[in-house]
PDB file of C-alpha atoms in Angstrom:
ATOM      1  CA  MET B   1       0.000   0.000   0.000  1.00 66.00           C
ATOM      2  CA  GLU B   2       1.285   3.468  -0.879  1.00 76.00           C
ATOM      3  CA  ILE B   3       2.024   5.635   2.158  1.00 83.00           C
ATOM      4  CA  SER B   4      -0.098   8.766   1.824  1.00 88.00           C
ATOM      5  CA  ALA B   5       2.213  10.864   4.010  1.00 90.00           C
ATOM      6  CA  LEU B   6       5.042  10.777   1.437  1.00 90.00           C
ATOM      7  CA  THR B   7       5.480  13.495  -1.174  1.00 94.00           C
ATOM      8  CA  ARG B   8       8.218  15.216  -3.165  1.00 94.00           C
ATOM      9  CA  SER B   9       6.456  18.559  -2.752  1.00 97.00           C
ATOM     10  CA  VAL B  10       8.036  21.192  -0.553  1.00 97.00           C
ATOM     11  CA  VAL B  11       7.105  24.830   0.139  1.00 97.00           C
ATOM     12  CA  LYS B  12       9.700  27.137   1.658  1.00 97.00           C
ATOM     13  CA  ARG B  13      10.222  30.849   2.168  1.00 96.00           C
ATOM     14  CA  ASN B  14      11.768  31.493  -1.257  1.00 98.00           C
ATOM     15  CA  HIS B  15      10.968  28.422  -3.359  1.00 98.00           C
ATOM     16  CA  ALA B  16       8.578  25.542  -3.805  1.00 98.00           C
ATOM     17  CA  VAL B  17       8.437  22.241  -5.638  1.00 98.00           C
ATOM     18  CA  ILE B  18       4.859  21.130  -6.295  1.00 98.00           C
ATOM     19  CA  SER B  19       4.332  17.580  -7.546  1.00 97.00           C
ATOM     20  CA  PRO B  20       0.941  16.345  -8.804  1.00 97.00           C
ATOM     21  CA  ASP B  21       0.470  13.952  -5.878  1.00 93.00           C
ATOM     22  CA  GLY B  22      -0.670  16.824  -3.655  1.00 92.00           C
ATOM     23  CA  TYR B  23      -3.094  18.644  -5.961  1.00 96.00           C
ATOM     24  CA  ILE B  24      -6.362  19.856  -4.460  1.00 96.00           C
ATOM     25  CA  ASN B  25      -8.889  21.203  -6.956  1.00 97.00           C
ATOM     26  CA  SER B  26     -10.128  24.809  -6.911  1.00 97.00           C
ATOM     27  CA  ARG B  27     -13.335  26.370  -8.226  1.00 96.00           C
ATOM     28  CA  VAL B  28     -12.822  29.483 -10.348  1.00 97.00           C
ATOM     29  CA  PRO B  29     -15.950  31.463 -11.328  1.00 97.00           C
ATOM     30  CA  GLY B  30     -16.465  31.350 -15.102  1.00 98.00           C
ATOM     31  CA  TRP B  31     -14.223  28.299 -15.530  1.00 98.00           C
ATOM     32  CA  ASP B  32     -16.702  25.428 -15.827  1.00 98.00           C
ATOM     33  CA  ASN B  33     -16.565  21.696 -16.574  1.00 98.00           C
ATOM     34  CA  CYS B  34     -12.870  21.582 -15.813  1.00 98.00           C
ATOM     35  CA  THR B  35     -10.425  20.733 -13.072  1.00 98.00           C
ATOM     36  CA  VAL B  36      -8.388  23.714 -11.858  1.00 98.00           C
ATOM     37  CA  ASN B  37      -5.218  23.350  -9.810  1.00 98.00           C
ATOM     38  CA  VAL B  38      -3.684  26.574  -8.497  1.00 98.00           C
ATOM     39  CA  ILE B  39       0.015  25.698  -8.421  1.00 98.00           C
ATOM     40  CA  ILE B  40       1.640  29.043  -7.557  1.00 98.00           C
ATOM     41  CA  ASN B  41      -0.115  32.079  -6.107  1.00 97.00           C
ATOM     42  CA  GLU B  42       0.390  35.272  -4.120  1.00 96.00           C
ATOM     43  CA  GLN B  43      -0.750  33.443  -0.977  1.00 96.00           C
ATOM     44  CA  MET B  44       2.629  31.647  -0.860  1.00 96.00           C
ATOM     45  CA  GLY B  45       4.584  34.879  -1.288  1.00 95.00           C
ATOM     46  CA  ALA B  46       4.801  34.859  -5.087  1.00 97.00           C
ATOM     47  CA  ASN B  47       4.089  37.800  -7.373  1.00 97.00           C
ATOM     48  CA  LEU B  48       2.464  35.646 -10.046  1.00 98.00           C
ATOM     49  CA  CYS B  49      -0.230  33.024 -10.363  1.00 98.00           C
ATOM     50  CA  GLN B  50       0.288  29.725 -12.212  1.00 98.00           C
ATOM     51  CA  THR B  51      -2.551  27.274 -12.767  1.00 98.00           C
ATOM     52  CA  LEU B  52      -3.064  23.930 -14.482  1.00 98.00           C
ATOM     53  CA  ILE B  53      -6.476  23.328 -16.077  1.00 98.00           C
ATOM     54  CA  THR B  54      -7.825  20.005 -17.336  1.00 98.00           C
ATOM     55  CA  LEU B  55     -10.883  20.442 -19.542  1.00 98.00           C
ATOM     56  CA  LYS B  56     -13.780  17.979 -19.472  1.00 98.00           C
ATOM     57  CA  GLU B  57     -16.495  17.506 -22.076  1.00 96.00           C
ATOM     58  CA  ASP B  58     -18.064  20.911 -22.791  1.00 96.00           C
ATOM     59  CA  GLY B  59     -15.360  22.568 -20.689  1.00 98.00           C
ATOM     60  CA  LYS B  60     -15.404  26.340 -20.975  1.00 98.00           C
ATOM     61  CA  LEU B  61     -13.324  29.210 -19.560  1.00 98.00           C
ATOM     62  CA  VAL B  62     -14.947  32.643 -19.673  1.00 98.00           C
ATOM     63  CA  GLY B  63     -13.376  35.781 -18.282  1.00 98.00           C
ATOM     64  CA  ALA B  64     -11.759  39.150 -18.818  1.00 98.00           C
ATOM     65  CA  THR B  65      -8.292  40.501 -18.128  1.00 98.00           C
ATOM     66  CA  LYS B  66      -8.529  43.612 -15.965  1.00 97.00           C
ATOM     67  CA  GLN B  67      -5.368  44.425 -14.012  1.00 97.00           C
ATOM     68  CA  SER B  68      -3.601  41.149 -14.792  1.00 98.00           C
ATOM     69  CA  GLN B  69      -2.400  39.861 -18.151  1.00 98.00           C
ATOM     70  CA  LEU B  70      -2.880  36.185 -18.931  1.00 98.00           C
ATOM     71  CA  PHE B  71      -0.886  33.585 -20.877  1.00 98.00           C
ATOM     72  CA  PHE B  72      -2.461  30.268 -21.940  1.00 98.00           C
ATOM     73  CA  TYR B  73      -0.279  27.365 -23.189  1.00 99.00           C
ATOM     74  CA  VAL B  74      -1.672  24.029 -24.409  1.00 99.00           C
ATOM     75  CA  ILE B  75       0.281  21.239 -22.739  1.00 98.00           C
ATOM     76  CA  SER B  76      -1.792  18.566 -24.480  1.00 98.00           C
ATOM     77  CA  GLY B  77      -4.961  18.320 -26.567  1.00 98.00           C
ATOM     78  CA  GLN B  78      -6.698  21.176 -28.325  1.00 98.00           C
ATOM     79  CA  CYS B  79      -9.361  23.835 -27.810  1.00 98.00           C
ATOM     80  CA  THR B  80     -10.658  27.073 -29.293  1.00 98.00           C
ATOM     81  CA  ALA B  81      -9.473  30.410 -27.912  1.00 98.00           C
ATOM     82  CA  THR B  82     -11.482  33.561 -28.667  1.00 98.00           C
ATOM     83  CA  VAL B  83     -10.098  36.881 -27.443  1.00 98.00           C
ATOM     84  CA  SER B  84     -12.106  40.084 -28.018  1.00 94.00           C
ATOM     85  CA  GLY B  85     -13.705  38.537 -31.092  1.00 93.00           C
ATOM     86  CA  MET B  86     -10.533  36.929 -32.515  1.00 93.00           C
ATOM     87  CA  GLY B  87     -10.791  33.138 -32.519  1.00 94.00           C
ATOM     88  CA  LYS B  88      -8.293  30.396 -33.225  1.00 97.00           C
ATOM     89  CA  THR B  89      -7.887  26.673 -32.588  1.00 98.00           C
ATOM     90  CA  LEU B  90      -4.984  25.965 -30.253  1.00 98.00           C
ATOM     91  CA  LYS B  91      -3.226  22.585 -30.260  1.00 98.00           C
ATOM     92  CA  THR B  92      -0.407  21.086 -28.187  1.00 98.00           C
ATOM     93  CA  GLY B  93       2.496  23.531 -27.962  1.00 98.00           C
ATOM     94  CA  GLN B  94       0.469  26.548 -29.066  1.00 98.00           C
ATOM     95  CA  PHE B  95      -0.398  29.545 -26.915  1.00 98.00           C
ATOM     96  CA  VAL B  96      -2.164  32.869 -26.620  1.00 98.00           C
ATOM     97  CA  TYR B  97      -1.053  35.959 -24.695  1.00 98.00           C
ATOM     98  CA  ILE B  98      -3.956  38.115 -23.496  1.00 98.00           C
ATOM     99  CA  PRO B  99      -3.087  41.666 -22.386  1.00 98.00           C
ATOM    100  CA  ILE B 100      -5.218  43.673 -20.001  1.00 98.00           C
ATOM    101  CA  GLY B 101      -8.596  44.923 -21.220  1.00 98.00           C
ATOM    102  CA  ASN B 102      -9.741  41.857 -23.166  1.00 98.00           C
ATOM    103  CA  ASP B 103     -12.575  39.338 -22.879  1.00 98.00           C
ATOM    104  CA  TYR B 104     -11.668  35.708 -23.501  1.00 98.00           C
ATOM    105  CA  LEU B 105     -13.411  32.401 -24.117  1.00 98.00           C
ATOM    106  CA  ILE B 106     -11.768  28.975 -24.172  1.00 98.00           C
ATOM    107  CA  ASP B 107     -14.129  26.244 -25.397  1.00 98.00           C
ATOM    108  CA  ASN B 108     -14.644  23.311 -27.804  1.00 98.00           C
ATOM    109  CA  PRO B 109     -11.958  21.229 -26.084  1.00 98.00           C
ATOM    110  CA  GLU B 110     -10.872  17.692 -26.678  1.00 98.00           C
ATOM    111  CA  VAL B 111     -11.694  15.867 -23.453  1.00 98.00           C
ATOM    112  CA  GLY B 112      -8.623  15.910 -21.217  1.00 98.00           C
ATOM    113  CA  THR B 113      -6.984  18.939 -22.802  1.00 98.00           C
ATOM    114  CA  GLN B 114      -4.490  20.450 -20.351  1.00 98.00           C
ATOM    115  CA  LEU B 115      -3.764  24.167 -20.223  1.00 98.00           C
ATOM    116  CA  LEU B 116      -1.080  26.035 -18.326  1.00 99.00           C
ATOM    117  CA  THR B 117      -1.683  29.644 -17.325  1.00 98.00           C
ATOM    118  CA  PHE B 118       0.550  32.424 -16.070  1.00 98.00           C
ATOM    119  CA  HIS B 119      -1.046  35.579 -14.604  1.00 98.00           C
ATOM    120  CA  LYS B 120       0.791  38.789 -13.692  1.00 98.00           C
ATOM    121  CA  LEU B 121      -0.318  42.288 -12.729  1.00 98.00           C
ATOM    122  CA  TYR B 122       0.596  44.476 -15.703  1.00 98.00           C
ATOM    123  CA  GLU B 123       2.948  47.429 -15.086  1.00 97.00           C
ATOM    124  CA  LYS B 124       2.556  49.878 -17.947  1.00 96.00           C
ATOM    125  CA  LEU B 125       5.721  51.671 -19.017  1.00 96.00           C
ATOM    126  CA  GLU B 126       5.427  55.347 -19.876  1.00 95.00           C
ATOM    127  CA  GLY B 127       5.826  55.897 -23.608  1.00 97.00           C
ATOM    128  CA  TYR B 128       4.865  52.327 -24.553  1.00 97.00           C
ATOM    129  CA  ASN B 129       1.460  50.937 -25.500  1.00 98.00           C
ATOM    130  CA  VAL B 130      -0.093  47.898 -23.885  1.00 98.00           C
ATOM    131  CA  PRO B 131       0.849  44.864 -26.040  1.00 98.00           C
ATOM    132  CA  SER B 132      -1.645  43.363 -28.462  1.00 97.00           C
ATOM    133  CA  VAL B 133      -3.191  39.900 -28.286  1.00 98.00           C
ATOM    134  CA  LEU B 134      -0.630  37.371 -29.503  1.00 98.00           C
ATOM    135  CA  PHE B 135      -1.229  33.838 -30.766  1.00 98.00           C
ATOM    136  CA  GLY B 136       1.831  31.631 -31.250  1.00 98.00           C
ATOM    137  CA  ASP B 137       3.216  28.137 -31.779  1.00 98.00           C
ATOM    138  CA  ALA B 138       6.346  26.927 -29.989  1.00 98.00           C
ATOM    139  CA  ALA B 139       7.085  24.555 -32.892  1.00 98.00           C
ATOM    140  CA  THR B 140       7.778  27.550 -35.150  1.00 98.00           C
ATOM    141  CA  ILE B 141      10.082  29.362 -32.697  1.00 98.00           C
ATOM    142  CA  ALA B 142      13.828  28.845 -32.981  1.00 98.00           C
ATOM    143  CA  GLY B 143      15.740  27.411 -30.039  1.00 97.00           C
ATOM    144  CA  PRO B 144      19.343  28.619 -30.271  1.00 97.00           C
ATOM    145  CA  SER B 145      21.993  27.287 -27.918  1.00 97.00           C
ATOM    146  CA  TYR B 146      22.128  28.914 -24.506  1.00 97.00           C
ATOM    147  CA  MET B 147      25.426  30.582 -23.539  1.00 95.00           C
ATOM    148  CA  GLY B 148      27.188  28.709 -26.344  1.00 95.00           C
ATOM    149  CA  ASP B 149      26.289  25.209 -25.101  1.00 97.00           C
ATOM    150  CA  PRO B 150      24.529  23.113 -27.799  1.00 97.00           C
ATOM    151  CA  ALA B 151      23.146  20.819 -25.071  1.00 98.00           C
ATOM    152  CA  LEU B 152      20.983  23.732 -23.869  1.00 98.00           C
ATOM    153  CA  ARG B 153      18.369  25.403 -26.069  1.00 98.00           C
ATOM    154  CA  LEU B 154      16.136  28.361 -25.230  1.00 98.00           C
ATOM    155  CA  GLN B 155      12.936  29.340 -27.060  1.00 98.00           C
ATOM    156  CA  VAL B 156      11.594  32.837 -26.357  1.00 98.00           C
ATOM    157  CA  LEU B 157       7.807  32.803 -26.810  1.00 98.00           C
ATOM    158  CA  LEU B 158       6.964  36.474 -26.207  1.00 98.00           C
ATOM    159  CA  PRO B 159       8.588  39.432 -28.015  1.00 98.00           C
ATOM    160  CA  ASP B 160      11.678  41.032 -26.509  1.00 94.00           C
ATOM    161  CA  ASP B 161       9.923  44.388 -26.360  1.00 95.00           C
ATOM    162  CA  LEU B 162       9.776  46.919 -23.514  1.00 98.00           C
ATOM    163  CA  SER B 163       5.971  46.977 -23.682  1.00 98.00           C
ATOM    164  CA  PHE B 164       6.067  43.464 -22.157  1.00 98.00           C
ATOM    165  CA  ASP B 165       6.817  43.111 -18.449  1.00 98.00           C
ATOM    166  CA  MET B 166       6.738  39.312 -18.483  1.00 98.00           C
ATOM    167  CA  ALA B 167       8.601  36.680 -20.483  1.00 98.00           C
ATOM    168  CA  VAL B 168       7.667  33.065 -21.165  1.00 98.00           C
ATOM    169  CA  ASN B 169      10.368  30.726 -22.451  1.00 98.00           C
ATOM    170  CA  ILE B 170      10.869  27.013 -23.078  1.00 98.00           C
ATOM    171  CA  PHE B 171      14.211  25.583 -21.929  1.00 98.00           C
ATOM    172  CA  THR B 172      15.439  22.239 -23.299  1.00 98.00           C
ATOM    173  CA  TYR B 173      18.363  20.299 -21.803  1.00 98.00           C
ATOM    174  CA  ASP B 174      19.860  17.273 -23.538  1.00 98.00           C
ATOM    175  CA  PRO B 175      20.663  14.379 -21.156  1.00 98.00           C
ATOM    176  CA  GLY B 176      23.636  15.500 -19.081  1.00 97.00           C
ATOM    177  CA  GLY B 177      23.097  19.158 -19.974  1.00 98.00           C
ATOM    178  CA  HIS B 178      23.267  21.581 -17.072  1.00 98.00           C
ATOM    179  CA  LEU B 179      23.240  25.276 -16.306  1.00 98.00           C
ATOM    180  CA  PRO B 180      26.772  26.663 -16.627  1.00 96.00           C
ATOM    181  CA  LEU B 181      26.522  28.607 -13.359  1.00 97.00           C
ATOM    182  CA  VAL B 182      24.436  28.938 -10.211  1.00 98.00           C
ATOM    183  CA  GLU B 183      22.003  31.710 -11.097  1.00 98.00           C
ATOM    184  CA  THR B 184      21.336  34.440  -8.510  1.00 97.00           C
ATOM    185  CA  HIS B 185      19.059  37.172  -9.855  1.00 97.00           C
ATOM    186  CA  ILE B 186      16.176  39.545  -9.250  1.00 96.00           C
ATOM    187  CA  MET B 187      13.757  37.798 -11.626  1.00 97.00           C
ATOM    188  CA  GLU B 188      11.086  35.510 -10.198  1.00 98.00           C
ATOM    189  CA  HIS B 189      10.190  32.202 -11.889  1.00 98.00           C
ATOM    190  CA  GLY B 190       7.217  29.912 -12.160  1.00 98.00           C
ATOM    191  CA  LEU B 191       7.591  26.785 -14.290  1.00 98.00           C
ATOM    192  CA  ILE B 192       6.300  23.321 -15.110  1.00 98.00           C
ATOM    193  CA  TYR B 193       8.190  20.367 -16.571  1.00 98.00           C
ATOM    194  CA  LEU B 194       6.832  19.174 -19.921  1.00 98.00           C
ATOM    195  CA  GLN B 195       9.263  16.280 -20.380  1.00 98.00           C
ATOM    196  CA  GLY B 196      12.150  14.416 -18.796  1.00 98.00           C
ATOM    197  CA  GLN B 197      13.756  14.526 -15.386  1.00 98.00           C
ATOM    198  CA  GLY B 198      16.760  15.792 -13.486  1.00 98.00           C
ATOM    199  CA  VAL B 199      17.967  17.429 -10.301  1.00 98.00           C
ATOM    200  CA  TYR B 200      17.280  21.058  -9.376  1.00 98.00           C
ATOM    201  CA  MET B 201      19.265  22.963  -6.744  1.00 98.00           C
ATOM    202  CA  LEU B 202      17.221  25.701  -5.067  1.00 98.00           C
ATOM    203  CA  ASP B 203      18.735  27.795  -2.283  1.00 98.00           C
ATOM    204  CA  GLN B 204      21.338  25.076  -1.625  1.00 97.00           C
ATOM    205  CA  ASN B 205      18.638  22.363  -1.398  1.00 98.00           C
ATOM    206  CA  TRP B 206      18.654  19.491  -3.925  1.00 98.00           C
ATOM    207  CA  TYR B 207      15.429  18.123  -5.437  1.00 98.00           C
ATOM    208  CA  PRO B 208      14.647  15.299  -7.899  1.00 98.00           C
ATOM    209  CA  ILE B 209      12.360  16.717 -10.593  1.00 98.00           C
ATOM    210  CA  LYS B 210      10.355  15.050 -13.358  1.00 98.00           C
ATOM    211  CA  LYS B 211       7.623  15.677 -15.921  1.00 98.00           C
ATOM    212  CA  GLY B 212       4.541  17.243 -14.323  1.00 98.00           C
ATOM    213  CA  ASP B 213       6.404  18.938 -11.477  1.00 98.00           C
ATOM    214  CA  SER B 214       6.184  22.698 -10.984  1.00 98.00           C
ATOM    215  CA  ILE B 215       8.680  25.031  -9.321  1.00 98.00           C
ATOM    216  CA  TRP B 216       8.418  28.518  -7.852  1.00 98.00           C
ATOM    217  CA  MET B 217      11.589  30.544  -7.386  1.00 98.00           C
ATOM    218  CA  ALA B 218      11.458  33.868  -5.554  1.00 98.00           C
ATOM    219  CA  PRO B 219      13.866  36.681  -6.455  1.00 97.00           C
ATOM    220  CA  TYR B 220      17.441  35.822  -5.499  1.00 97.00           C
ATOM    221  CA  CYS B 221      16.676  32.161  -4.856  1.00 98.00           C
ATOM    222  CA  GLN B 222      19.872  30.490  -6.059  1.00 98.00           C
ATOM    223  CA  GLN B 223      19.179  27.959  -8.795  1.00 98.00           C
ATOM    224  CA  TRP B 224      20.944  25.294 -10.856  1.00 98.00           C
ATOM    225  CA  PHE B 225      19.670  22.302 -12.875  1.00 98.00           C
ATOM    226  CA  THR B 226      21.066  19.217 -14.586  1.00 98.00           C
ATOM    227  CA  ALA B 227      19.106  16.849 -16.838  1.00 98.00           C
ATOM    228  CA  MET B 228      19.272  13.113 -16.204  1.00 97.00           C
ATOM    229  CA  GLY B 229      17.864  10.038 -17.925  1.00 95.00           C
ATOM    230  CA  LYS B 230      17.613   9.080 -21.592  1.00 96.00           C
ATOM    231  CA  GLU B 231      15.501  11.923 -22.996  1.00 98.00           C
ATOM    232  CA  PRO B 232      15.782  15.715 -22.954  1.00 98.00           C
ATOM    233  CA  ALA B 233      14.364  17.615 -19.980  1.00 98.00           C
ATOM    234  CA  VAL B 234      12.017  20.411 -21.045  1.00 98.00           C
ATOM    235  CA  TYR B 235      10.264  23.056 -18.990  1.00 99.00           C
ATOM    236  CA  ILE B 236       8.253  26.175 -19.768  1.00 99.00           C
ATOM    237  CA  TYR B 237       8.791  29.092 -17.433  1.00 98.00           C
ATOM    238  CA  TYR B 238       7.715  32.623 -16.566  1.00 98.00           C
ATOM    239  CA  LYS B 239       9.853  35.527 -15.430  1.00 98.00           C
ATOM    240  CA  ASN B 240       9.247  39.227 -14.792  1.00 98.00           C
ATOM    241  CA  VAL B 241      11.291  41.546 -17.019  1.00 97.00           C
ATOM    242  CA  ASN B 242      11.798  45.081 -18.344  1.00 97.00           C
ATOM    243  CA  ARG B 243      10.771  47.176 -15.380  1.00 95.00           C
ATOM    244  CA  PHE B 244      12.747  49.335 -12.935  1.00 88.00           C
ATOM    245  CA  PRO B 245      13.656  47.102  -9.978  1.00 83.00           C
ATOM    246  CA  THR B 246      12.307  49.367  -7.231  1.00 74.00           C
ATOM    247  CA  THR B 247       9.218  51.439  -6.556  1.00 63.00           C
ATOM    248  CA  ILE B 248      11.218  54.330  -5.081  1.00 61.00           C
TER     249      ILE B 248
END
């Protein structure tokens, strides 16, 4: 019999590892016929929200972006995304970025379709317009080597433009690939593993990580990762960018 008191999940002051074995479902108004798991949220000290949504038959997400922008990524399956009258079918690996001030509808899903979301309060920069709605496909986005290492490849999903204050990237590590340094930086991260496994070091703590796991990293949480096993390790992650680092 499996011991129910065992888990790989951990929540600490400046980081968390959330594995699927501890999910508890949430009810979100307007998101119907679906299972919603709130993985990362302000309640744990984060400055973003990350959710995982599994759509059932006739699943439907209806809402509007007000102060927070919203990024949907299809982990598996397909659905229709309509944003302020613009509609498109989204399949595995495709996404839509929804800036503030837009209505959205996600419907017509394949049963079991899984969606990842990132939410962040939008900080408008003087002299720059709010970004437009953006549909995209990770399969069409180049993944050049990271810091000159061909075992590491980074795909940048959102434009490198000062109107954006969030970035979403996909990082791929070949087996044995690892970060070339221990990163210590002001950016915050939320991520989920799409494939593979490895070991992540967070604030001098070492964690086994595999497909389906999510990680939160607060600003200045030291971080390092190496991929293990026989297939590449792949994760999609959020970070805050392009804004002055203090409110003073």
